[in-house]
């Protein structure tokens, strides 16, 4: 079964390194647009911060995007360490922003990298992680007598996204990838092959 790790919920932490305040935000996202909107939201929340450093990794079936931004910090000192945390923890469909308010003492390149990395790690730990299974989408048309049996079967393998009722019932559903053959085999038996199946 294909699966990946992402963030369970939004996370937020605050840390201090040599008088500089670092505020870390981590959030699960479903698309690059959502990741960009999150970065913009945090920048607008902290317009007077010295830096709002960000990184995100979005990977879906037909799409892959990664980006990190030092936002004025020395090149490679901040955005990349945040991104590396996502990479090392094998987390995707997630965005992290670390806001810095400068405290008057320079941290140096290594100190900056460590501060951003540790803040990002703590924000991710605060958010928690969850395993998400890849899904395959189908459209299924069946007669009314089999509806309840089908609902029970779908519950074991995935979820119903939409239901439409006419002379027959049409379900749009998602099944966990890798289990679709087993599901379809049971579906054909259950309905005695009186079913229309279309992969979407």
XYZ file of N, CA and C in Angstrom, residues 4 30 132-140 150-163 170-177 179-180 183 200:
111
model
N 2.239 8.034 2.660
C 3.252 9.050 2.959
C 2.912 9.718 4.284
N -2.431 21.044 0.906
C -2.812 20.087 -0.151
C -2.285 20.502 -1.523
N -0.696 8.976 5.628
C -1.813 9.117 4.681
C -1.633 8.086 3.569
N -2.686 7.351 3.303
C -2.614 6.346 2.237
C -3.038 6.956 0.910
N -2.276 6.624 -0.135
C -2.624 7.074 -1.486
C -3.962 6.432 -1.870
N -4.742 7.170 -2.649
C -6.078 6.663 -3.019
C -6.233 6.581 -4.544
N -7.131 5.691 -4.960
C -7.521 5.555 -6.365
C -9.014 5.854 -6.433
N -9.421 6.609 -7.447
C -10.819 7.048 -7.515
C -11.603 6.246 -8.570
N -12.821 5.860 -8.187
C -13.701 5.105 -9.091
C -15.106 5.708 -9.103
N -15.801 5.438 -10.204
C -17.239 5.696 -10.281
C -17.899 4.328 -10.415
N -18.910 4.087 -9.587
C -19.582 2.784 -9.584
C -21.089 2.985 -9.674
N -22.879 -2.393 -0.464
C -21.760 -1.660 -1.061
C -21.192 -0.637 -0.070
N -22.068 0.044 0.643
C -21.603 1.016 1.650
C -20.667 0.345 2.657
N -21.071 -0.833 3.130
C -20.253 -1.565 4.106
C -18.898 -1.947 3.521
N -18.919 -2.386 2.267
C -17.675 -2.798 1.606
C -16.745 -1.598 1.415
N -17.292 -0.488 0.943
C -16.476 0.727 0.736
C -15.841 1.163 2.055
N -16.615 1.052 3.158
C -16.105 1.428 4.475
C -14.836 0.685 4.866
N -14.681 -0.533 4.363
C -13.489 -1.336 4.674
C -12.275 -0.899 3.860
N -12.500 -0.319 2.676
C -11.387 -0.062 1.750
C -11.155 1.417 1.415
N -12.086 2.282 1.783
C -11.918 3.689 1.413
C -13.096 4.515 1.878
N -13.506 5.471 1.035
C -14.622 6.336 1.443
C -15.423 6.804 0.230
N -16.679 7.125 0.477
C -17.576 7.638 -0.559
C -17.415 9.152 -0.629
N -17.210 9.673 -1.831
C -17.072 11.116 -2.022
C -18.396 11.750 -2.442
N -19.167 11.009 -3.251
C -20.419 11.578 -3.757
C -21.407 10.456 -4.073
N -22.693 10.741 -3.919
C -23.744 9.778 -4.261
C -24.777 10.465 -5.146
N -25.273 5.981 -8.295
C -23.872 6.152 -8.726
C -23.054 6.713 -7.564
N -22.019 5.965 -7.218
C -21.093 6.393 -6.170
C -19.780 6.845 -6.791
N -19.258 7.968 -6.334
C -17.871 8.324 -6.623
C -17.116 8.040 -5.334
N -16.066 7.238 -5.428
C -15.386 6.831 -4.208
C -13.878 6.748 -4.386
N -13.187 6.752 -3.251
C -11.731 6.597 -3.238
C -11.392 5.330 -2.467
N -10.523 4.526 -3.061
C -10.081 3.273 -2.449
C -8.582 3.368 -2.211
N -8.116 2.802 -1.100
C -6.680 2.830 -0.790
C -5.913 2.122 -1.892
N -4.888 2.819 -2.410
C -4.089 2.265 -3.504
C -3.413 0.970 -3.058
N -5.138 -1.780 -2.788
C -6.223 -2.653 -2.326
C -7.380 -2.677 -3.325
N -7.199 -1.967 -4.450
C -8.327 -1.837 -5.375
C -8.714 -3.158 -6.037
N -10.758 -5.108 -3.586
C -12.061 -4.448 -3.457
C -12.953 -4.764 -4.655
N -11.511 6.683 -12.438
C -11.493 8.117 -12.762
C -10.059 8.654 -12.765
